[in-house]
Amino acid sequence: MKQLICCMMALVLFSACHQEENTIFTTASITLVSNEAANIGRVQAQAQITNVNTRQTTTTAAFNGATLQVELLRGAYEILIEGVATYTDANGTEHIRQFRAQTDYVELAAMDTNVTTLNMIFLD
């Protein structure tokens, strides 16, 4: 009987912790945009996403096209992305250029996916 009670208490405890953990995390979907690019095909870049309050930095390069998705603690962030992008302009010409995109403040606080766009600044 004691074992059954201990098992039930452990189950309740783990269930409560699991629910709480899910409420502090969010998914950030960061998309790069540019006035010069009609279609951004490939991005090879490193993103540094820094929590404004804790100064914890998450670094990733997992771009899918021009979009990056990363799971973070909910909060306010600074984002810096630097790298190379392949894109097609309005005339259909393909370009490969170095770029930078950044913001000093963005709230990624929604419990669902937070969608953010950053403008690419070409460095050449």
Tab-separated table of N, CA, C and O in Angstrom:
chain	number	residue	atom	x	y	z
A	1	MET	N	0.824	-1.192	0.000
A	1	MET	CA	0.000	0.000	0.000
A	1	MET	C	0.874	1.265	0.000
A	1	MET	O	0.583	2.220	-0.694
A	2	LYS	N	1.948	1.233	0.802
A	2	LYS	CA	2.840	2.375	0.860
A	2	LYS	C	3.504	2.613	-0.496
A	2	LYS	O	3.689	3.753	-0.909
A	3	GLN	N	3.836	1.528	-1.178
A	3	GLN	CA	4.460	1.665	-2.490
A	3	GLN	C	3.493	2.310	-3.473
A	3	GLN	O	3.886	3.150	-4.287
A	4	LEU	N	2.229	1.930	-3.426
A	4	LEU	CA	1.219	2.502	-4.313
A	4	LEU	C	1.068	3.998	-4.066
A	4	LEU	O	1.026	4.802	-4.996
A	5	ILE	N	1.038	4.376	-2.801
A	5	ILE	CA	0.904	5.794	-2.459
A	5	ILE	C	2.135	6.569	-2.926
A	5	ILE	O	2.029	7.659	-3.491
A	6	CYS	N	3.327	6.004	-2.719
A	6	CYS	CA	4.558	6.667	-3.158
A	6	CYS	C	4.584	6.821	-4.670
A	6	CYS	O	4.968	7.876	-5.194
A	7	CYS	N	4.157	5.779	-5.389
A	7	CYS	CA	4.119	5.852	-6.851
A	7	CYS	C	3.145	6.913	-7.325
A	7	CYS	O	3.434	7.670	-8.253
A	8	MET	N	1.989	6.994	-6.693
A	8	MET	CA	0.983	7.989	-7.085
A	8	MET	C	1.491	9.400	-6.803
A	8	MET	O	1.299	10.306	-7.603
A	9	MET	N	2.158	9.582	-5.657
A	9	MET	CA	2.691	10.899	-5.328
A	9	MET	C	3.784	11.304	-6.320
A	9	MET	O	3.836	12.456	-6.756
A	10	ALA	N	4.636	10.358	-6.683
A	10	ALA	CA	5.692	10.642	-7.650
A	10	ALA	C	5.096	11.002	-9.002
A	10	ALA	O	5.560	11.932	-9.675
A	11	LEU	N	4.053	10.298	-9.420
A	11	LEU	CA	3.387	10.581	-10.693
A	11	LEU	C	2.804	11.991	-10.696
A	11	LEU	O	2.972	12.745	-11.654
A	12	VAL	N	2.145	12.375	-9.628
A	12	VAL	CA	1.566	13.720	-9.524
A	12	VAL	C	2.679	14.767	-9.541
A	12	VAL	O	2.578	15.791	-10.209
A	13	LEU	N	3.749	14.505	-8.810
A	13	LEU	CA	4.861	15.437	-8.756
A	13	LEU	C	5.488	15.644	-10.131
A	13	LEU	O	5.727	16.766	-10.561
A	14	PHE	N	5.765	14.553	-10.858
A	14	PHE	CA	6.357	14.660	-12.188
A	14	PHE	C	5.411	15.316	-13.171
A	14	PHE	O	5.820	16.098	-14.020
A	15	SER	N	4.144	15.045	-13.063
A	15	SER	CA	3.161	15.668	-13.960
A	15	SER	C	3.098	17.170	-13.718
A	15	SER	O	3.035	17.953	-14.654
A	16	ALA	N	3.136	17.571	-12.482
A	16	ALA	CA	3.081	18.999	-12.158
A	16	ALA	C	4.329	19.711	-12.661
A	16	ALA	O	4.247	20.796	-13.221
A	17	CYS	N	5.472	19.118	-12.510
A	17	CYS	CA	6.707	19.734	-12.979
A	17	CYS	C	6.734	19.832	-14.492
A	17	CYS	O	7.168	20.819	-15.050
A	18	HIS	N	6.259	18.819	-15.160
A	18	HIS	CA	6.263	18.822	-16.621
A	18	HIS	C	5.404	19.957	-17.166
A	18	HIS	O	5.813	20.668	-18.064
A	19	GLN	N	4.244	20.174	-16.603
A	19	GLN	CA	3.358	21.248	-17.062
A	19	GLN	C	4.010	22.605	-16.838
A	19	GLN	O	3.973	23.461	-17.697
A	20	GLU	N	4.619	22.785	-15.678
A	20	GLU	CA	5.258	24.059	-15.363
A	20	GLU	C	6.424	24.335	-16.305
A	20	GLU	O	6.614	25.447	-16.766
A	21	GLU	N	7.207	23.321	-16.618
A	21	GLU	CA	8.355	23.491	-17.505
A	21	GLU	C	7.905	23.945	-18.886
A	21	GLU	O	8.546	24.778	-19.506
A	22	ASN	N	6.809	23.414	-19.379
A	22	ASN	CA	6.317	23.797	-20.698
A	22	ASN	C	5.882	25.259	-20.746
A	22	ASN	O	5.912	25.867	-21.799
A	23	THR	N	5.469	25.833	-19.649
A	23	THR	CA	4.986	27.208	-19.678
A	23	THR	C	6.105	28.240	-19.666
A	23	THR	O	5.852	29.400	-19.927
A	24	ILE	N	7.328	27.846	-19.374
A	24	ILE	CA	8.414	28.822	-19.361
A	24	ILE	C	9.185	28.855	-20.675
A	24	ILE	O	9.985	29.744	-20.891
A	25	PHE	N	8.932	27.895	-21.561
A	25	PHE	CA	9.618	27.839	-22.846
A	25	PHE	C	8.694	28.269	-23.981
A	25	PHE	O	7.478	28.153	-23.874
A	26	THR	N	9.294	28.772	-25.047
A	26	THR	CA	8.555	29.145	-26.241
A	26	THR	C	9.407	28.821	-27.465
A	26	THR	O	10.613	28.614	-27.347
A	27	THR	N	8.771	28.797	-28.618
A	27	THR	CA	9.487	28.623	-29.875
A	27	THR	C	9.565	29.973	-30.571
A	27	THR	O	8.548	30.633	-30.750
A	28	ALA	N	10.772	30.362	-30.935
A	28	ALA	CA	10.976	31.605	-31.682
A	28	ALA	C	11.201	31.242	-33.140
A	28	ALA	O	12.028	30.400	-33.464
A	29	SER	N	10.431	31.856	-34.019
A	29	SER	CA	10.580	31.686	-35.458
A	29	SER	C	11.069	33.018	-36.019
A	29	SER	O	10.319	33.996	-36.075
A	30	ILE	N	12.347	33.049	-36.424
A	30	ILE	CA	12.987	34.283	-36.883
A	30	ILE	C	13.211	34.170	-38.386
A	30	ILE	O	13.899	33.263	-38.847
A	31	THR	N	12.608	35.087	-39.150
A	31	THR	CA	12.713	35.069	-40.604
A	31	THR	C	13.485	36.297	-41.079
A	31	THR	O	13.211	37.416	-40.649
A	32	LEU	N	14.437	36.062	-41.968
A	32	LEU	CA	15.218	37.145	-42.568
A	32	LEU	C	14.509	37.656	-43.816
A	32	LEU	O	14.021	36.860	-44.621
A	33	VAL	N	14.458	38.979	-43.971
A	33	VAL	CA	13.841	39.604	-45.146
A	33	VAL	C	14.780	40.673	-45.690
A	33	VAL	O	15.647	41.172	-44.979
A	34	SER	N	14.565	41.013	-46.974
A	34	SER	CA	15.369	42.056	-47.611
A	34	SER	C	14.564	42.680	-48.734
A	34	SER	O	13.855	41.973	-49.465
A	35	ASN	N	14.704	44.002	-48.911
A	35	ASN	CA	14.046	44.688	-50.022
A	35	ASN	C	14.670	44.305	-51.361
A	35	ASN	O	14.016	44.359	-52.386
A	36	GLU	N	15.938	43.925	-51.350
A	36	GLU	CA	16.651	43.578	-52.578
A	36	GLU	C	16.376	42.148	-53.034
A	36	GLU	O	16.603	41.820	-54.192
A	37	ALA	N	15.919	41.311	-52.144
A	37	ALA	CA	15.756	39.888	-52.457
A	37	ALA	C	14.302	39.551	-52.720
A	37	ALA	O	13.445	39.738	-51.865
A	38	ALA	N	14.027	39.035	-53.922
A	38	ALA	CA	12.683	38.550	-54.222
A	38	ALA	C	12.470	37.179	-53.595
A	38	ALA	O	11.375	36.845	-53.158
A	39	ASN	N	13.546	36.386	-53.533
A	39	ASN	CA	13.472	35.048	-52.954
A	39	ASN	C	14.819	34.724	-52.306
A	39	ASN	O	15.830	34.664	-52.990
A	40	ILE	N	14.808	34.509	-51.000
A	40	ILE	CA	16.020	34.116	-50.293
A	40	ILE	C	16.062	32.591	-50.296
A	40	ILE	O	15.195	31.935	-49.739
A	41	GLY	N	17.086	32.044	-50.967
A	41	GLY	CA	17.152	30.605	-51.125
A	41	GLY	C	17.862	29.880	-50.005
A	41	GLY	O	17.366	28.924	-49.440
A	42	ARG	N	19.050	30.348	-49.665
A	42	ARG	CA	19.861	29.635	-48.679
A	42	ARG	C	20.574	30.633	-47.784
A	42	ARG	O	21.111	31.630	-48.256
A	43	VAL	N	20.602	30.321	-46.502
A	43	VAL	CA	21.295	31.156	-45.533
A	43	VAL	C	22.291	30.284	-44.774
A	43	VAL	O	21.925	29.244	-44.235
A	44	GLN	N	23.531	30.714	-44.775
A	44	GLN	CA	24.564	30.086	-43.951
A	44	GLN	C	25.021	31.156	-42.979
A	44	GLN	O	25.791	32.059	-43.350
A	45	ALA	N	24.527	31.073	-41.763
A	45	ALA	CA	24.796	32.130	-40.794
A	45	ALA	C	24.755	31.583	-39.384
A	45	ALA	O	24.223	30.504	-39.134
A	46	GLN	N	25.289	32.377	-38.486
A	46	GLN	CA	25.248	32.051	-37.070
A	46	GLN	C	24.398	33.094	-36.363
A	46	GLN	O	24.595	34.290	-36.560
A	47	ALA	N	23.472	32.623	-35.566
A	47	ALA	CA	22.600	33.508	-34.806
A	47	ALA	C	22.988	33.444	-33.332
A	47	ALA	O	23.154	32.359	-32.777
A	48	GLN	N	23.143	34.616	-32.730
A	48	GLN	CA	23.372	34.727	-31.292
A	48	GLN	C	22.150	35.399	-30.704
A	48	GLN	O	21.855	36.558	-31.018
A	49	ILE	N	21.451	34.665	-29.869
A	49	ILE	CA	20.209	35.149	-29.273
A	49	ILE	C	20.455	35.258	-27.771
A	49	ILE	O	20.658	34.253	-27.092
A	50	THR	N	20.464	36.498	-27.260
A	50	THR	CA	20.848	36.757	-25.875
A	50	THR	C	19.660	37.271	-25.082
A	50	THR	O	19.032	38.258	-25.453
A	51	ASN	N	19.378	36.603	-23.969
A	51	ASN	CA	18.313	37.038	-23.075
A	51	ASN	C	18.753	38.345	-22.408
A	51	ASN	O	19.854	38.416	-21.837
A	52	VAL	N	17.929	39.371	-22.497
A	52	VAL	CA	18.263	40.694	-21.979
A	52	VAL	C	18.433	40.671	-20.461
A	52	VAL	O	19.301	41.352	-19.920
A	53	ASN	N	17.643	39.866	-19.769
A	53	ASN	CA	17.684	39.848	-18.302
A	53	ASN	C	18.783	38.955	-17.744
A	53	ASN	O	19.518	39.359	-16.846
A	54	THR	N	18.902	37.734	-18.266
A	54	THR	CA	19.855	36.776	-17.703
A	54	THR	C	21.207	36.804	-18.393
A	54	THR	O	22.159	36.238	-17.884
A	55	ARG	N	21.281	37.414	-19.586
A	55	ARG	CA	22.470	37.470	-20.432
A	55	ARG	C	22.881	36.088	-20.942
A	55	ARG	O	23.973	35.908	-21.450
A	56	GLN	N	22.011	35.106	-20.809
A	56	GLN	CA	22.273	33.780	-21.358
A	56	GLN	C	22.168	33.864	-22.875
A	56	GLN	O	21.201	34.399	-23.420
A	57	THR	N	23.172	33.314	-23.578
A	57	THR	CA	23.218	33.371	-25.033
A	57	THR	C	23.021	31.988	-25.623
A	57	THR	O	23.657	31.025	-25.201
A	58	THR	N	22.131	31.915	-26.605
A	58	THR	CA	21.921	30.701	-27.384
A	58	THR	C	22.490	30.963	-28.770
A	58	THR	O	22.153	31.961	-29.404
A	59	THR	N	23.362	30.076	-29.232
A	59	THR	CA	23.975	30.205	-30.546
A	59	THR	C	23.521	29.044	-31.405
A	59	THR	O	23.573	27.888	-30.971
A	60	THR	N	23.070	29.343	-32.628
A	60	THR	CA	22.597	28.300	-33.527
A	60	THR	C	22.821	28.720	-34.975
A	60	THR	O	22.934	29.904	-35.276
A	61	ALA	N	22.862	27.730	-35.848
A	61	ALA	CA	22.995	27.970	-37.286
A	61	ALA	C	22.002	27.101	-38.053
A	61	ALA	O	22.202	26.808	-39.220
A	62	ALA	N	20.929	26.703	-37.415
A	62	ALA	CA	19.962	25.757	-37.987
A	62	ALA	C	18.897	26.465	-38.821
A	62	ALA	O	17.711	26.399	-38.515
A	63	PHE	N	19.314	27.120	-39.892
A	63	PHE	CA	18.375	27.811	-40.769
A	63	PHE	C	17.719	26.828	-41.722
A	63	PHE	O	18.362	25.907	-42.223
A	64	ASN	N	16.456	27.049	-41.975
A	64	ASN	CA	15.715	26.323	-42.998
A	64	ASN	C	15.276	27.386	-43.999
A	64	ASN	O	14.292	28.082	-43.772
A	65	GLY	N	16.030	27.539	-45.076
A	65	GLY	CA	15.805	28.659	-45.984
A	65	GLY	C	16.198	29.934	-45.264
A	65	GLY	O	17.303	30.050	-44.743
A	66	ALA	N	15.283	30.873	-45.182
A	66	ALA	CA	15.552	32.144	-44.505
A	66	ALA	C	14.982	32.182	-43.095
A	66	ALA	O	14.960	33.223	-42.452
A	67	THR	N	14.520	31.040	-42.587
A	67	THR	CA	13.867	30.997	-41.284
A	67	THR	C	14.640	30.122	-40.312
A	67	THR	O	15.131	29.052	-40.669
A	68	LEU	N	14.705	30.590	-39.097
A	68	LEU	CA	15.356	29.884	-38.007
A	68	LEU	C	14.322	29.658	-36.919
A	68	LEU	O	13.597	30.582	-36.559
A	69	GLN	N	14.237	28.434	-36.415
A	69	GLN	CA	13.359	28.156	-35.286
A	69	GLN	C	14.194	27.613	-34.149
A	69	GLN	O	15.017	26.718	-34.342
A	70	VAL	N	13.961	28.175	-32.960
A	70	VAL	CA	14.737	27.782	-31.787
A	70	VAL	C	13.838	27.857	-30.558
A	70	VAL	O	12.975	28.731	-30.462
A	71	GLU	N	14.031	26.928	-29.636
A	71	GLU	CA	13.273	26.933	-28.391
A	71	GLU	C	14.071	27.682	-27.334
A	71	GLU	O	15.260	27.429	-27.131
A	72	LEU	N	13.382	28.631	-26.678
A	72	LEU	CA	14.024	29.511	-25.702
A	72	LEU	C	13.134	29.680	-24.486
A	72	LEU	O	11.929	29.416	-24.545
A	73	LEU	N	13.731	30.181	-23.401
A	73	LEU	CA	12.925	30.636	-22.274
A	73	LEU	C	12.149	31.866	-22.724
A	73	LEU	O	12.662	32.688	-23.486
A	74	ARG	N	10.915	31.999	-22.279
A	74	ARG	CA	10.136	33.179	-22.637
A	74	ARG	C	10.789	34.414	-22.031
A	74	ARG	O	11.273	34.389	-20.916
A	75	GLY	N	10.836	35.526	-22.810
A	75	GLY	CA	11.442	36.747	-22.300
A	75	GLY	C	11.790	37.721	-23.397
A	75	GLY	O	11.326	37.613	-24.533
A	76	ALA	N	12.646	38.672	-23.059
A	76	ALA	CA	13.112	39.703	-23.990
A	76	ALA	C	14.526	39.343	-24.445
A	76	ALA	O	15.349	38.899	-23.645
A	77	TYR	N	14.798	39.562	-25.740
A	77	TYR	CA	16.061	39.117	-26.322
A	77	TYR	C	16.686	40.159	-27.235
A	77	TYR	O	15.998	40.998	-27.810
A	78	GLU	N	18.021	40.059	-27.366
A	78	GLU	CA	18.799	40.724	-28.408
A	78	GLU	C	19.147	39.633	-29.416
A	78	GLU	O	19.473	38.514	-29.023
A	79	ILE	N	19.092	39.957	-30.695
A	79	ILE	CA	19.415	38.967	-31.727
A	79	ILE	C	20.452	39.562	-32.672
A	79	ILE	O	20.298	40.690	-33.142
A	80	LEU	N	21.487	38.785	-32.954
A	80	LEU	CA	22.508	39.153	-33.922
A	80	LEU	C	22.734	37.956	-34.837
A	80	LEU	O	23.033	36.859	-34.363
A	81	ILE	N	22.580	38.177	-36.142
A	81	ILE	CA	22.794	37.118	-37.128
A	81	ILE	C	23.784	37.645	-38.158
A	81	ILE	O	23.593	38.730	-38.703
A	82	GLU	N	24.838	36.869	-38.403
A	82	GLU	CA	25.839	37.229	-39.404
A	82	GLU	C	26.149	36.007	-40.247
A	82	GLU	O	26.240	34.896	-39.732
A	83	GLY	N	26.294	36.231	-41.559
A	83	GLY	CA	26.627	35.122	-42.426
A	83	GLY	C	26.533	35.477	-43.894
A	83	GLY	O	26.700	36.628	-44.281
A	84	VAL	N	26.225	34.467	-44.714
A	84	VAL	CA	26.139	34.596	-46.166
A	84	VAL	C	24.771	34.099	-46.612
A	84	VAL	O	24.282	33.080	-46.114
A	85	ALA	N	24.176	34.816	-47.559
A	85	ALA	CA	22.873	34.421	-48.095
A	85	ALA	C	22.926	34.338	-49.612
A	85	ALA	O	23.596	35.144	-50.263
A	86	THR	N	22.222	33.362	-50.147
A	86	THR	CA	22.019	33.246	-51.586
A	86	THR	C	20.589	33.665	-51.859
A	86	THR	O	19.669	33.133	-51.240
A	87	TYR	N	20.419	34.627	-52.775
A	87	TYR	CA	19.062	35.089	-53.066
A	87	TYR	C	18.937	35.459	-54.528
A	87	TYR	O	19.914	35.664	-55.237
A	88	THR	N	17.702	35.543	-54.984
A	88	THR	CA	17.371	35.962	-56.339
A	88	THR	C	16.701	37.326	-56.254
A	88	THR	O	15.769	37.504	-55.462
A	89	ASP	N	17.152	38.280	-57.088
A	89	ASP	CA	16.537	39.608	-57.080
A	89	ASP	C	15.310	39.631	-58.005
A	89	ASP	O	14.935	38.620	-58.587
A	90	ALA	N	14.699	40.796	-58.151
A	90	ALA	CA	13.485	40.934	-58.961
A	90	ALA	C	13.718	40.627	-60.435
A	90	ALA	O	12.785	40.249	-61.151
A	91	ASN	N	14.948	40.774	-60.920
A	91	ASN	CA	15.272	40.479	-62.319
A	91	ASN	C	15.602	39.012	-62.550
A	91	ASN	O	15.892	38.614	-63.679
A	92	GLY	N	15.636	38.207	-61.480
A	92	GLY	CA	15.970	36.798	-61.611
A	92	GLY	C	17.450	36.497	-61.499
A	92	GLY	O	17.872	35.368	-61.712
A	93	THR	N	18.244	37.495	-61.151
A	93	THR	CA	19.681	37.310	-61.014
A	93	THR	C	19.992	36.772	-59.625
A	93	THR	O	19.494	37.290	-58.621
A	94	GLU	N	20.842	35.744	-59.577
A	94	GLU	CA	21.209	35.156	-58.293
A	94	GLU	C	22.428	35.862	-57.720
A	94	GLU	O	23.382	36.160	-58.442
A	95	HIS	N	22.389	36.115	-56.423
A	95	HIS	CA	23.473	36.793	-55.709
A	95	HIS	C	23.871	35.974	-54.493
A	95	HIS	O	23.041	35.315	-53.876
A	96	ILE	N	25.156	36.063	-54.146
A	96	ILE	CA	25.667	35.499	-52.901
A	96	ILE	C	26.373	36.640	-52.184
A	96	ILE	O	27.368	37.176	-52.686
A	97	ARG	N	25.834	37.021	-51.016
A	97	ARG	CA	26.378	38.196	-50.327
A	97	ARG	C	26.439	37.978	-48.825
A	97	ARG	O	25.613	37.266	-48.253
A	98	GLN	N	27.418	38.644	-48.206
A	98	GLN	CA	27.504	38.649	-46.755
A	98	GLN	C	26.465	39.618	-46.209
A	98	GLN	O	26.196	40.655	-46.812
A	99	PHE	N	25.932	39.269	-45.041
A	99	PHE	CA	24.909	40.135	-44.446
A	99	PHE	C	25.026	40.106	-42.928
A	99	PHE	O	25.717	39.283	-42.335
A	100	ARG	N	24.272	41.022	-42.361
A	100	ARG	CA	24.115	41.110	-40.913
A	100	ARG	C	22.669	41.497	-40.653
A	100	ARG	O	22.092	42.291	-41.384
A	101	ALA	N	22.087	40.944	-39.611
A	101	ALA	CA	20.737	41.320	-39.179
A	101	ALA	C	20.749	41.359	-37.658
A	101	ALA	O	21.343	40.480	-37.022
A	102	GLN	N	20.119	42.372	-37.085
A	102	GLN	CA	20.136	42.452	-35.632
A	102	GLN	C	18.986	43.282	-35.098
A	102	GLN	O	18.386	44.092	-35.811
A	103	THR	N	18.696	43.039	-33.844
A	103	THR	CA	17.771	43.861	-33.090
A	103	THR	C	18.241	43.889	-31.647
A	103	THR	O	18.766	42.889	-31.138
A	104	ASP	N	18.086	45.033	-31.006
A	104	ASP	CA	18.491	45.173	-29.613
A	104	ASP	C	17.413	44.712	-28.645
A	104	ASP	O	17.702	44.473	-27.472
A	105	TYR	N	16.161	44.599	-29.143
A	105	TYR	CA	15.085	44.214	-28.237
A	105	TYR	C	13.930	43.606	-29.016
A	105	TYR	O	13.402	44.216	-29.942
A	106	VAL	N	13.569	42.391	-28.645
A	106	VAL	CA	12.373	41.755	-29.172
A	106	VAL	C	11.794	40.883	-28.063
A	106	VAL	O	12.538	40.214	-27.340
A	107	GLU	N	10.479	40.948	-27.895
A	107	GLU	CA	9.824	40.119	-26.888
A	107	GLU	C	9.452	38.779	-27.503
A	107	GLU	O	8.759	38.729	-28.517
A	108	LEU	N	9.937	37.723	-26.877
A	108	LEU	CA	9.593	36.364	-27.267
A	108	LEU	C	8.915	35.744	-26.047
A	108	LEU	O	9.470	34.895	-25.363
A	109	ALA	N	7.721	36.239	-25.760
A	109	ALA	CA	7.059	35.907	-24.503
A	109	ALA	C	5.767	35.114	-24.659
A	109	ALA	O	5.233	34.630	-23.668
A	110	ALA	N	5.262	34.964	-25.869
A	110	ALA	CA	4.022	34.214	-26.057
A	110	ALA	C	4.261	32.738	-25.783
A	110	ALA	O	5.352	32.220	-25.984
A	111	MET	N	3.246	32.049	-25.311
A	111	MET	CA	3.388	30.627	-25.019
A	111	MET	C	3.467	29.808	-26.307
A	111	MET	O	4.092	28.761	-26.333
A	112	ASP	N	2.838	30.288	-27.362
A	112	ASP	CA	2.925	29.622	-28.658
A	112	ASP	C	4.148	30.145	-29.395
A	112	ASP	O	4.992	30.816	-28.821
A	113	THR	N	4.222	29.887	-30.681
A	113	THR	CA	5.350	30.338	-31.483
A	113	THR	C	5.356	31.857	-31.613
A	113	THR	O	4.345	32.481	-31.899
A	114	ASN	N	6.522	32.460	-31.385
A	114	ASN	CA	6.735	33.890	-31.560
A	114	ASN	C	7.365	34.108	-32.925
A	114	ASN	O	8.442	33.581	-33.201
A	115	VAL	N	6.707	34.873	-33.781
A	115	VAL	CA	7.198	35.120	-35.137
A	115	VAL	C	7.835	36.501	-35.186
A	115	VAL	O	7.210	37.494	-34.810
A	116	THR	N	9.090	36.542	-35.650
A	116	THR	CA	9.844	37.789	-35.740
A	116	THR	C	10.527	37.854	-37.098
A	116	THR	O	11.007	36.845	-37.595
A	117	THR	N	10.561	39.048	-37.699
A	117	THR	CA	11.309	39.235	-38.945
A	117	THR	C	12.425	40.236	-38.690
A	117	THR	O	12.256	41.200	-37.940
A	118	LEU	N	13.562	39.976	-39.324
A	118	LEU	CA	14.705	40.878	-39.233
A	118	LEU	C	15.148	41.260	-40.631
A	118	LEU	O	15.228	40.398	-41.518
A	119	ASN	N	15.441	42.538	-40.835
A	119	ASN	CA	15.938	43.018	-42.136
A	119	ASN	C	17.418	42.719	-42.272
A	119	ASN	O	18.205	42.979	-41.362
A	120	MET	N	17.776	42.178	-43.441
A	120	MET	CA	19.165	41.884	-43.739
A	120	MET	C	19.863	43.169	-44.199
A	120	MET	O	19.323	43.905	-45.002
A	121	ILE	N	21.063	43.397	-43.686
A	121	ILE	CA	21.898	44.512	-44.115
A	121	ILE	C	23.094	43.873	-44.809
A	121	ILE	O	23.883	43.162	-44.180
A	122	PHE	N	23.213	44.109	-46.136
A	122	PHE	CA	24.305	43.518	-46.887
A	122	PHE	C	25.576	44.310	-46.648
A	122	PHE	O	25.568	45.542	-46.607
A	123	LEU	N	26.687	43.603	-46.482
A	123	LEU	CA	27.940	44.215	-46.045
A	123	LEU	C	28.864	44.634	-47.163
A	123	LEU	O	29.930	45.185	-46.922
A	124	ASP	N	28.508	44.382	-48.409
A	124	ASP	CA	29.389	44.786	-49.517
A	124	ASP	C	28.799	45.914	-50.312
A	124	ASP	O	27.726	46.342	-50.169
